[in-house]
């Protein structure tokens, strides 16, 4: 690997690490600050009874909703500053940086070509149910991402252009879409997990693949890979874990105050010595759910930029794997040699086929 | 121009809920929506105090800052109002509001929220002043009629004051001087910050 490649990889790694660290910092910060019952916001009242009020102690109220007994919840102001501050900024920056990186990568590497000539013999890469699972998740993800981003950035981007009325109509429609499309997304997650988990267990082949930079950096290297290479396995686990997390917090937001999940999660994490606040008010639960939902979604969106890039313009022949479900045997050889060796060709081409599949390996 | 504020004198409030009733009746607020509420702390114990609370019409209002459709506006008199035609019922203003002021009629799927409703300082909303439409959506617009909020007007002990900030704080200061004690202007630092 040339010096140039090494520094590029190092830069990408560094940025990814920084972004991840940023996300973790935002969440841990939010959890600690929002979860703290005593906050810095002072009242002018001096007597002791008032101190409890400031820190969220509830009184008695004749409304049949105990939450109404809370006089002041100072966390609201903290939630506002986290959502309108670091979450908005980190999201915008990470999307921007990812797009720049992809543009730079494309300018430098271009479209990764098919090595050698296509054999014009096809092999099934993803069957119907697999493609259904992928596209159901993908389509709902795009709807969810756009309507979600709109909630965070639309106010600044679109209101000046289309005006408040039109924006409110679109945003309300987006909210309903978001609520409903969440379900096919969750179903797609489950389906993909069931279909693909056994192909996504990390193996030693992945180390080799990673060591060679996945063949992304130069045409000379074609590291061996199984059905999924290390990069795809990473995407799989990011989508599954991120997707489950975003689904849980999403359900908490969908049915307000009915699904407190953070107190329990923090209590569990505290077994490992995290020292997070585990007694949270229903309001704190909602605030944390919103911050977490936004941060994880933004992370997934940024990762999906890269996934969509490599699956479309970034690599010759990649799209048809999930499009028609069939790939050229030469492509299979180049990118997933260990899988190609066992894959059955869809074209009944008698004895010539296995030989062709084994040719030119390496 | 006056800066409208609420001031609740917790040393006077007797938790009679007249303000709550006045508000509900004046604006024909629907079931389950409480624009104003009275909270009693240390109930039945020494140091028991009651506070009548609603939207405080904050300076630099958190609700305004987080609304995804930017449907809030603040009048020249500092009253924070919102446009129900724009509101999408996301609930964000409720998460941000320090005083738990925003209210939601239950509507739609998954326990979804309808359009947010909150205290308007009896100042109606973005519809034509005094119109039927304004009344149906936001309640009475007493400010346009030259009157102050009814909750304070109906307060049996005059614990709840509503009006120009200078005037209400002068009244409160006089009381504190006369009786020799006072719990402070409840909620003002949270609502108005350094502008208090
Ligand atoms: S009290 Fe709540 S609803 Fe009223 S202006 Fe302040 S933040 Fe907004
Ligand atoms: S519930 Fe309505 S007013 Fe409140 S933040 Fe959401 S859109 Fe704005």
Coordinates of C-alpha atoms and ligand atoms in Angstrom, one line a residue:
Chain A
X1 CA 0.0 0.0 0.0
X2 CA 1.4 3.4 -1.0
X3 CA 2.1 6.2 1.4
X4 CA -0.8 8.1 -0.1
X5 CA -3.3 5.3 0.6
X6 CA -2.1 4.9 4.1
X7 CA -2.7 8.5 4.9
X8 CA -6.1 8.5 3.3
X9 CA -7.1 5.5 5.3
X10 CA -5.7 7.1 8.5
X11 CA -7.7 10.2 7.8
X12 CA -10.9 8.3 7.3
X13 CA -10.3 6.3 10.4
X14 CA -9.6 9.3 12.4
X15 CA -12.7 11.1 11.3
X16 CA -14.8 8.0 11.9
X17 CA -13.4 7.7 15.4
X18 CA -13.9 11.4 16.1
X19 CA -17.5 11.2 14.9
X20 CA -18.2 8.1 17.0
X21 CA -16.5 9.7 20.0
X22 CA -18.6 12.8 19.4
X23 CA -21.8 10.8 19.4
X24 CA -20.9 9.0 22.5
X25 CA -20.0 12.3 24.2
X26 CA -23.3 13.9 23.3
X27 CA -25.3 10.9 24.6
X28 CA -23.4 10.5 27.9
X29 CA -23.5 14.2 28.4
X30 CA -27.2 14.4 27.7
X31 CA -27.9 11.5 30.0
X32 CA -25.9 12.9 32.8
X33 CA -27.2 16.5 32.5
X34 CA -30.8 15.7 31.7
X35 CA -30.9 12.9 34.3
X36 CA -29.5 15.1 37.1
X37 CA -32.4 16.4 39.2
X38 CA -30.5 19.3 40.6
X39 CA -29.5 21.8 37.9
X40 CA -27.9 25.1 37.7
X41 CA -31.0 27.2 37.0
X42 CA -31.6 29.3 40.0
X43 CA -34.8 30.8 41.3
X44 CA -34.9 34.0 43.2
X45 CA -36.8 32.3 46.0
X46 CA -34.6 31.6 49.0
X47 CA -36.5 29.4 51.4
X48 CA -35.7 25.7 51.5
X49 CA -39.1 24.6 50.3
X50 CA -38.5 26.3 47.0
X51 CA -35.2 24.5 46.3
X52 CA -37.2 21.2 45.8
X53 CA -39.5 22.9 43.4
X54 CA -36.6 24.2 41.3
X55 CA -35.1 20.7 41.2
X56 CA -38.3 19.2 39.9
X57 CA -40.0 17.9 43.1
X58 CA -43.6 17.3 42.4
X59 CA -46.4 18.7 44.5
X60 CA -50.1 17.6 44.7
X61 CA -52.4 18.6 42.0
X62 CA -56.1 17.9 41.4
X63 CA -55.5 16.9 37.8
X64 CA -55.4 13.1 37.4
X65 CA -51.9 13.3 35.9
X66 CA -49.1 13.2 38.4
X67 CA -46.8 14.9 35.9
X68 CA -48.8 18.1 36.3
X69 CA -47.6 18.3 39.9
X70 CA -44.1 19.2 38.7
X71 CA -43.8 22.9 38.8
X72 CA -40.5 23.5 37.1
X73 CA -38.6 21.0 35.0
X74 CA -35.3 22.7 34.3
X75 CA -34.2 19.8 32.1
X76 CA -36.4 21.2 29.3
X77 CA -34.0 24.0 28.8
X78 CA -31.0 21.5 28.8
X79 CA -32.8 19.4 26.3
X80 CA -33.4 22.4 24.1
X81 CA -29.8 23.4 24.1
X82 CA -28.6 19.9 23.4
X83 CA -31.1 19.3 20.5
X84 CA -30.7 22.7 19.0
X85 CA -27.0 22.8 19.7
X86 CA -24.6 19.8 19.5
X87 CA -27.1 17.4 17.9
X88 CA -28.1 19.7 15.1
X89 CA -24.5 20.7 14.5
X90 CA -22.9 17.3 14.8
X91 CA -25.5 15.9 12.4
X92 CA -24.9 18.5 9.8
X93 CA -21.2 18.3 10.0
X94 CA -21.0 14.5 9.8
X95 CA -23.3 14.4 6.8
X96 CA -21.3 17.1 5.2
X97 CA -17.9 15.5 5.9
X98 CA -19.1 12.1 4.7
X99 CA -20.3 13.6 1.4
X100 CA -17.0 15.4 0.9
X101 CA -15.1 12.2 1.7
X102 CA -17.1 10.3 -0.8
X103 CA -16.7 13.0 -3.5
X104 CA -12.9 13.0 -2.8
X105 CA -12.8 9.2 -3.0
X106 CA -14.7 9.2 -6.2
X107 CA -12.5 11.9 -7.8
X108 CA -9.5 9.9 -6.8
X109 CA -10.6 6.3 -7.4
X110 CA -13.4 6.7 -9.8
X111 CA -15.8 3.9 -10.3
X112 CA -14.3 0.6 -9.2
X113 CA -14.3 -1.4 -12.4
X114 CA -15.0 -5.0 -13.1
X115 CA -11.6 -6.7 -13.4
X116 CA -11.4 -8.6 -16.6
X117 CA -14.2 -9.3 -19.0
X118 CA -17.7 -10.2 -17.9
X119 CA -18.3 -13.9 -18.5
X120 CA -22.0 -13.2 -19.3
X121 CA -22.9 -16.0 -17.1
X122 CA -25.0 -15.0 -14.1
X123 CA -25.2 -16.3 -10.6
X124 CA -27.9 -15.5 -8.1
X125 CA -26.6 -13.2 -5.4
X126 CA -29.8 -12.3 -3.6
X127 CA -33.0 -14.2 -4.0
X128 CA -36.5 -12.6 -4.0
X129 CA -37.2 -12.6 -0.3
X130 CA -33.7 -11.2 0.4
X131 CA -34.3 -8.3 -2.1
X132 CA -37.7 -7.7 -0.7
X133 CA -36.3 -7.4 2.8
X134 CA -33.5 -5.1 1.6
X135 CA -35.8 -2.8 -0.4
X136 CA -38.5 -2.7 2.1
X137 CA -36.0 -1.6 4.8
X138 CA -34.3 0.8 2.3
X139 CA -37.4 2.5 1.1
X140 CA -38.8 3.0 4.6
X141 CA -35.4 4.1 5.8
X142 CA -35.3 6.8 3.1
X143 CA -38.8 8.0 4.0
X144 CA -38.0 8.0 7.7
X145 CA -34.7 9.7 7.2
X146 CA -36.1 12.5 5.1
X147 CA -39.1 13.2 7.3
X148 CA -36.8 13.0 10.4
X149 CA -34.2 15.3 9.0
X150 CA -37.0 17.7 8.1
X151 CA -38.0 17.9 11.7
X152 CA -34.4 18.9 12.7
X153 CA -33.3 21.1 9.7
X154 CA -36.5 21.9 7.8
X155 CA -37.3 24.9 9.9
X156 CA -34.0 26.5 8.8
X157 CA -33.8 25.3 5.3
X158 CA -37.3 25.3 3.9
X159 CA -39.4 27.8 5.8
X160 CA -37.4 30.7 4.2
X161 CA -38.1 29.2 0.8
X162 CA -41.7 27.8 0.8
X163 CA -43.1 29.7 3.7
X164 CA -44.6 28.4 7.0
X165 CA -48.0 27.3 5.7
X166 CA -46.7 25.0 3.0
X167 CA -43.9 23.7 5.3
X168 CA -46.3 22.9 8.0
X169 CA -48.5 20.8 5.6
X170 CA -45.5 18.9 4.4
X171 CA -44.1 18.4 7.9
X172 CA -47.4 17.1 9.3
X173 CA -47.7 14.7 6.4
X174 CA -44.1 13.7 7.2
X175 CA -44.9 13.1 10.8
X176 CA -47.7 10.7 9.9
X177 CA -45.6 8.9 7.3
X178 CA -42.8 8.7 9.9
X179 CA -45.2 7.1 12.4
X180 CA -46.5 4.5 9.9
X181 CA -43.5 3.7 7.8
X182 CA -41.6 2.9 11.1
X183 CA -43.4 -0.5 11.0
X184 CA -42.2 -1.8 7.6
X185 CA -38.8 -0.6 8.7
X186 CA -38.9 -2.7 11.8
X187 CA -40.3 -5.6 9.9
X188 CA -37.5 -5.3 7.4
X189 CA -34.9 -5.2 10.2
X190 CA -36.2 -8.5 11.6
X191 CA -36.3 -10.1 8.2
X192 CA -32.8 -9.1 7.3
X193 CA -31.5 -10.3 10.6
X194 CA -33.1 -13.7 10.2
X195 CA -31.9 -14.0 6.6
X196 CA -28.4 -12.8 6.9
X197 CA -27.1 -13.2 10.4
X198 CA -25.4 -16.5 9.7
X199 CA -23.5 -14.9 6.8
X200 CA -22.3 -12.0 8.9
X201 CA -20.4 -13.7 11.7
X202 CA -16.9 -12.2 11.6
X203 CA -14.2 -14.7 10.5
X204 CA -10.5 -14.6 9.9
X205 CA -11.1 -13.9 6.2
X206 CA -12.3 -10.5 7.3
X207 CA -9.0 -9.6 8.9
X208 CA -7.2 -10.2 5.7
X209 CA -9.8 -8.3 3.8
X210 CA -9.4 -5.3 6.1
X211 CA -5.6 -5.5 5.9
X212 CA -5.8 -5.2 2.1
X213 CA -8.2 -2.2 2.4
X214 CA -11.0 -4.3 1.0
X215 CA -9.6 -3.8 -2.5
X216 CA -11.2 -0.4 -2.5
X217 CA -7.9 1.4 -2.7
X218 CA -6.4 -0.1 -5.8
X219 CA -7.3 -2.4 -8.6
X220 CA -4.3 -4.6 -7.9
X221 CA -5.7 -6.1 -4.7
X222 CA -8.7 -8.4 -4.7
X223 CA -8.9 -9.7 -1.2
X224 CA -10.9 -12.9 -0.8
X225 CA -14.3 -12.6 0.8
X226 CA -17.2 -14.8 1.7
X227 CA -20.8 -14.0 0.9
X228 CA -20.3 -10.7 2.7
X229 CA -17.0 -9.0 3.1
X230 CA -15.9 -7.3 6.3
X231 CA -17.3 -3.9 5.1
X232 CA -20.7 -5.4 4.5
X233 CA -20.6 -7.2 7.8
X234 CA -19.9 -3.9 9.5
X235 CA -22.8 -2.3 7.7
X236 CA -25.0 -5.3 8.7
X237 CA -24.2 -5.0 12.3
X238 CA -24.5 -1.2 12.3
X239 CA -27.9 -1.4 10.7
X240 CA -29.2 -4.1 13.0
X241 CA -27.9 -2.6 16.2
X242 CA -28.6 1.0 15.2
X243 CA -31.9 0.0 13.8
X244 CA -33.0 -1.8 16.9
X245 CA -31.9 1.1 19.0
X246 CA -33.6 3.7 16.8
X247 CA -36.8 1.5 16.8
X248 CA -36.9 1.3 20.6
X249 CA -36.4 5.0 21.1
X250 CA -38.8 5.6 18.2
X251 CA -41.6 3.5 19.9
X252 CA -40.9 5.5 23.1
X253 CA -41.5 8.7 21.1
X254 CA -44.5 7.3 19.2
X255 CA -46.4 6.5 22.4
X256 CA -45.4 9.3 24.7
X257 CA -44.7 8.5 28.3
X258 CA -45.7 4.8 27.8
X259 CA -42.3 3.2 27.2
X260 CA -39.7 4.4 29.6
X261 CA -36.5 2.6 28.5
X262 CA -33.6 4.8 29.6
X263 CA -33.9 4.3 33.4
X264 CA -33.8 0.6 33.0
X265 CA -30.9 0.8 30.5
X266 CA -28.9 3.0 32.8
X267 CA -29.6 0.8 35.7
X268 CA -28.2 -2.1 33.7
X269 CA -25.2 -0.1 32.6
X270 CA -24.5 0.9 36.2
X271 CA -23.8 -2.8 36.9
X272 CA -20.7 -2.1 34.9
X273 CA -19.9 1.0 36.9
X274 CA -21.2 3.8 34.6
X275 CA -22.8 5.7 37.4
X276 CA -25.6 7.0 35.2
X277 CA -28.8 8.4 36.8
X278 CA -31.3 5.5 36.8
X279 CA -34.3 7.2 38.4
X280 CA -35.7 9.3 35.6
X281 CA -38.9 11.3 35.4
X282 CA -41.3 10.5 32.5
X283 CA -40.2 13.8 31.0
X284 CA -36.5 13.0 31.2
X285 CA -37.3 9.7 29.5
X286 CA -38.9 11.5 26.6
X287 CA -36.1 14.0 26.3
X288 CA -33.4 11.3 26.3
X289 CA -35.4 9.2 23.8
X290 CA -35.5 12.2 21.4
X291 CA -31.8 12.9 21.7
X292 CA -30.9 9.3 21.3
X293 CA -33.3 8.8 18.4
X294 CA -31.8 11.8 16.6
X295 CA -28.2 10.9 17.2
X296 CA -28.4 7.3 16.2
X297 CA -30.5 8.1 13.2
X298 CA -28.0 10.7 12.1
X299 CA -25.3 8.2 12.5
X300 CA -27.2 5.7 10.4
X301 CA -27.9 8.2 7.7
X302 CA -24.2 9.1 7.5
X303 CA -23.3 5.4 7.2
X304 CA -26.0 4.9 4.6
X305 CA -24.4 7.6 2.5
X306 CA -21.4 5.4 2.1
X307 CA -23.5 2.3 1.6
X308 CA -25.5 3.9 -1.1
X309 CA -22.4 5.3 -2.8
X310 CA -20.6 2.0 -3.1
X311 CA -23.8 0.2 -4.1
X312 CA -24.5 2.6 -7.0
X313 CA -21.9 4.8 -8.6
X314 CA -19.0 3.6 -6.5
X315 CA -18.7 0.1 -8.0
X316 CA -19.4 -1.4 -11.3
X317 CA -21.9 -4.3 -11.0
X318 CA -22.8 -3.7 -7.4
X319 CA -26.2 -2.3 -7.9
X320 CA -27.5 -5.3 -9.9
X321 CA -26.7 -7.6 -7.1
X322 CA -29.5 -6.1 -5.1
X323 CA -31.4 -4.9 -8.2
X324 CA -32.0 -7.9 -10.4
X325 CA -30.4 -10.2 -7.8
X326 CA -28.0 -11.7 -10.2
X327 CA -24.4 -10.9 -10.8
X328 CA -21.9 -11.8 -13.4
X329 CA -19.7 -14.7 -12.3
X330 CA -16.6 -12.5 -13.0
X331 CA -18.0 -10.0 -10.5
X332 CA -18.7 -12.7 -8.0
X333 CA -15.1 -14.0 -8.4
X334 CA -13.6 -10.5 -8.0
X335 CA -15.5 -9.4 -4.9
X336 CA -16.7 -12.6 -3.2
X337 CA -14.3 -15.3 -4.3
X338 CA -15.0 -17.7 -1.5
X339 CA -18.8 -17.4 -1.9
X340 CA -18.6 -17.6 -5.7
X341 CA -16.8 -20.9 -5.5
X342 CA -19.9 -22.4 -3.9
X343 CA -22.6 -20.4 -5.5
X344 CA -24.9 -22.0 -8.0
X345 CA -25.3 -20.4 -11.3
X346 CA -28.7 -19.5 -12.3
X347 CA -28.2 -20.2 -15.9
X348 CA -28.3 -23.9 -16.4
X349 CA -25.0 -24.0 -18.3
X350 CA -24.0 -27.6 -17.6
X351 CA -20.3 -28.4 -17.1
X352 CA -18.8 -25.2 -18.4
X353 CA -20.1 -23.2 -15.4
X354 CA -18.1 -24.4 -12.4
X355 CA -15.0 -24.3 -14.4
X356 CA -15.6 -20.7 -15.4
X357 CA -16.3 -19.8 -11.9
X358 CA -13.0 -21.2 -10.7
X359 CA -11.0 -19.6 -13.5
X360 CA -8.9 -16.5 -12.8
X361 CA -9.2 -16.7 -9.1
X362 CA -7.0 -14.4 -7.1
Chain B
X1 CA -45.2 49.1 25.8
X2 CA -46.1 46.9 28.7
X3 CA -44.3 43.6 29.2
X4 CA -47.1 41.2 30.4
X5 CA -46.3 38.7 33.2
X6 CA -48.0 36.5 35.7
X7 CA -47.0 36.7 39.3
X8 CA -48.2 34.2 41.8
X9 CA -47.9 35.2 45.5
X10 CA -47.5 31.8 47.1
X11 CA -48.0 33.2 50.5
X12 CA -51.5 34.1 49.5
X13 CA -52.7 31.3 47.3
X14 CA -55.3 29.2 49.1
X15 CA -55.7 26.5 46.4
X16 CA -59.3 27.4 45.7
X17 CA -58.9 26.8 42.0
X18 CA -60.9 29.8 41.0
X19 CA -58.3 30.7 38.4
X20 CA -58.5 27.2 36.9
X21 CA -62.2 27.3 36.8
X22 CA -62.3 30.8 35.4
X23 CA -59.9 29.9 32.6
X24 CA -61.7 26.7 31.7
X25 CA -65.0 28.5 31.5
X26 CA -63.9 31.7 29.8
X27 CA -62.1 29.8 26.9
X28 CA -64.4 26.8 26.9
X29 CA -61.2 24.6 27.2
X30 CA -61.9 21.0 26.2
X31 CA -61.8 18.0 28.6
X32 CA -58.3 16.9 29.5
X33 CA -56.7 20.2 28.7
X34 CA -55.6 22.4 31.6
X35 CA -54.2 25.7 30.6
X36 CA -53.8 26.6 34.3
X37 CA -53.3 24.4 37.3
X38 CA -52.7 24.8 41.0
X39 CA -49.9 22.8 42.6
X40 CA -49.6 22.3 46.3
X41 CA -46.2 21.5 47.8
X42 CA -45.7 20.0 51.3
X43 CA -49.4 19.3 51.3
X44 CA -50.6 18.9 54.9
X45 CA -47.2 19.7 56.3
X46 CA -45.6 22.8 57.8
X47 CA -44.5 25.1 55.0
X48 CA -47.4 24.1 52.7
X49 CA -47.6 26.4 49.8
X50 CA -49.8 26.5 46.7
X51 CA -48.9 28.0 43.4
X52 CA -51.1 28.7 40.4
X53 CA -49.2 28.1 37.3
X54 CA -49.7 28.3 33.5
X55 CA -47.6 29.4 30.6
X56 CA -45.3 32.2 31.9
X57 CA -44.8 33.7 28.5
X58 CA -41.0 33.4 28.8
X59 CA -38.4 35.7 27.3
X60 CA -36.3 33.6 24.9
X61 CA -39.1 31.0 25.1
X62 CA -37.8 27.3 25.0
X63 CA -41.1 26.2 23.2
X64 CA -40.4 28.7 20.4
X65 CA -36.9 27.6 20.0
X66 CA -37.7 23.9 19.5
X67 CA -40.9 24.0 17.4
X68 CA -40.0 22.2 14.2
X69 CA -42.6 24.2 12.2
X70 CA -41.7 27.5 14.0
X71 CA -45.4 28.2 14.8
X72 CA -44.8 30.4 17.8
X73 CA -44.6 34.2 17.9
X74 CA -44.2 36.7 20.7
X75 CA -46.3 39.8 20.7
X76 CA -45.0 43.3 21.5
X77 CA -46.3 42.8 25.0
X78 CA -44.2 39.6 25.5
X79 CA -47.1 37.2 25.2
X80 CA -46.1 33.9 23.6
X81 CA -48.8 32.7 21.1
X82 CA -48.9 30.0 18.6
X83 CA -50.6 29.1 15.3
X84 CA -52.7 26.0 15.6
X85 CA -53.0 25.8 11.8
X86 CA -49.3 25.2 11.6
X87 CA -48.8 23.0 14.8
X88 CA -48.2 19.3 14.0
X89 CA -48.6 18.1 17.5
X90 CA -45.1 16.8 17.9
X91 CA -44.9 17.5 21.6
X92 CA -41.5 19.1 21.5
X93 CA -42.7 22.3 23.1
X94 CA -43.9 20.2 26.0
X95 CA -40.5 18.6 26.4
X96 CA -38.8 22.0 26.4
X97 CA -41.2 24.0 28.5
X98 CA -40.0 24.4 32.1
X99 CA -43.6 24.9 33.4
X100 CA -45.4 22.0 31.7
X101 CA -47.7 24.5 30.0
X102 CA -48.4 23.0 26.6
X103 CA -51.4 20.7 26.6
X104 CA -52.6 18.2 24.0
X105 CA -56.0 16.9 23.2
X106 CA -55.7 13.1 22.6
X107 CA -56.2 12.6 18.9
X108 CA -55.3 10.1 16.3
X109 CA -53.3 6.9 16.3
X110 CA -50.8 5.6 18.9
X111 CA -52.1 8.0 21.5
X112 CA -51.0 10.7 19.1
X113 CA -51.4 14.3 20.0
X114 CA -53.7 16.9 18.5
X115 CA -52.8 20.5 18.1
X116 CA -51.1 22.0 21.1
X117 CA -53.1 24.2 23.4
X118 CA -51.8 26.5 26.1
X119 CA -52.5 29.7 28.0
X120 CA -52.7 32.7 25.7
X121 CA -52.6 35.3 28.5
X122 CA -56.2 35.8 27.3
X123 CA -54.7 37.2 24.1
X124 CA -56.3 34.8 21.5
X125 CA -54.2 33.8 18.5
X126 CA -53.3 34.7 15.0
X127 CA -56.9 34.9 13.8
X128 CA -58.8 38.1 13.6
X129 CA -59.2 39.7 17.0
X130 CA -62.5 38.7 18.6
X131 CA -63.6 36.5 15.8
X132 CA -65.6 33.2 16.2
X133 CA -62.7 31.4 14.6
X134 CA -60.2 32.8 17.1
X135 CA -62.5 31.9 20.0
X136 CA -63.0 28.3 18.8
X137 CA -59.2 27.8 18.4
X138 CA -57.7 29.9 21.1
X139 CA -60.4 31.2 23.4
X140 CA -61.4 34.7 24.3
X141 CA -59.2 37.6 23.4
X142 CA -59.6 39.8 26.4
X143 CA -56.4 41.8 25.8
X144 CA -57.9 43.0 22.5
X145 CA -60.9 44.2 24.6
X146 CA -58.6 46.1 26.9
X147 CA -59.0 43.6 29.7
X148 CA -56.5 41.5 31.6
X149 CA -56.5 37.7 32.1
X150 CA -59.6 36.4 33.8
X151 CA -57.7 34.0 36.1
X152 CA -56.0 36.8 37.9
X153 CA -59.2 38.9 37.9
X154 CA -61.1 36.0 39.6
X155 CA -58.5 35.2 42.1
X156 CA -60.2 35.1 45.5
X157 CA -57.1 36.3 47.4
X158 CA -55.4 38.3 44.7
X159 CA -52.5 35.9 44.9
X160 CA -52.4 35.7 41.2
X161 CA -51.5 38.9 39.4
X162 CA -51.4 39.4 35.7
X163 CA -50.4 42.5 33.8
X164 CA -47.5 44.8 33.2
X165 CA -44.4 43.4 34.8
X166 CA -43.5 46.7 36.6
X167 CA -47.0 47.1 38.0
X168 CA -47.3 43.6 39.3
X169 CA -43.9 43.5 40.8
X170 CA -44.5 46.8 42.5
X171 CA -47.7 45.4 44.0
X172 CA -45.8 42.4 45.2
X173 CA -43.0 44.4 46.6
X174 CA -45.4 46.6 48.6
X175 CA -47.0 43.5 50.1
X176 CA -43.7 42.0 51.1
X177 CA -42.7 45.3 52.7
X178 CA -46.0 45.5 54.6
X179 CA -46.1 41.9 55.8
X180 CA -42.4 41.5 56.3
X181 CA -41.9 38.3 54.3
X182 CA -42.2 36.9 50.9
X183 CA -41.2 33.7 49.1
X184 CA -40.0 35.6 46.0
X185 CA -41.4 36.0 42.5
X186 CA -42.0 32.4 41.8
X187 CA -40.7 31.2 38.4
X188 CA -39.5 34.5 37.2
X189 CA -35.8 33.6 36.9
X190 CA -36.7 30.5 34.9
X191 CA -39.1 32.4 32.7
X192 CA -37.4 35.7 32.2
X193 CA -33.8 35.1 33.1
X194 CA -31.7 38.3 33.6
X195 CA -34.6 40.3 32.1
X196 CA -36.5 39.9 35.4
Ligands
LIG1 S1 -44.0 28.8 29.9 FE1 -43.6 27.1 28.4 S2 -45.1 27.4 26.8 FE2 -45.1 29.3 28.0 S3 -43.6 30.6 26.9 FE3 -42.4 29.5 28.5 S4 -41.7 27.7 27.4 FE4 -43.3 28.5 26.1
LIG2 S1 -46.5 20.5 19.4 FE1 -47.0 22.1 17.9 S2 -46.4 24.0 18.8 FE2 -45.4 22.4 20.0 S3 -43.4 22.2 19.1 FE3 -44.7 20.7 18.0 S4 -45.5 21.7 16.2 FE4 -44.7 23.3 17.6

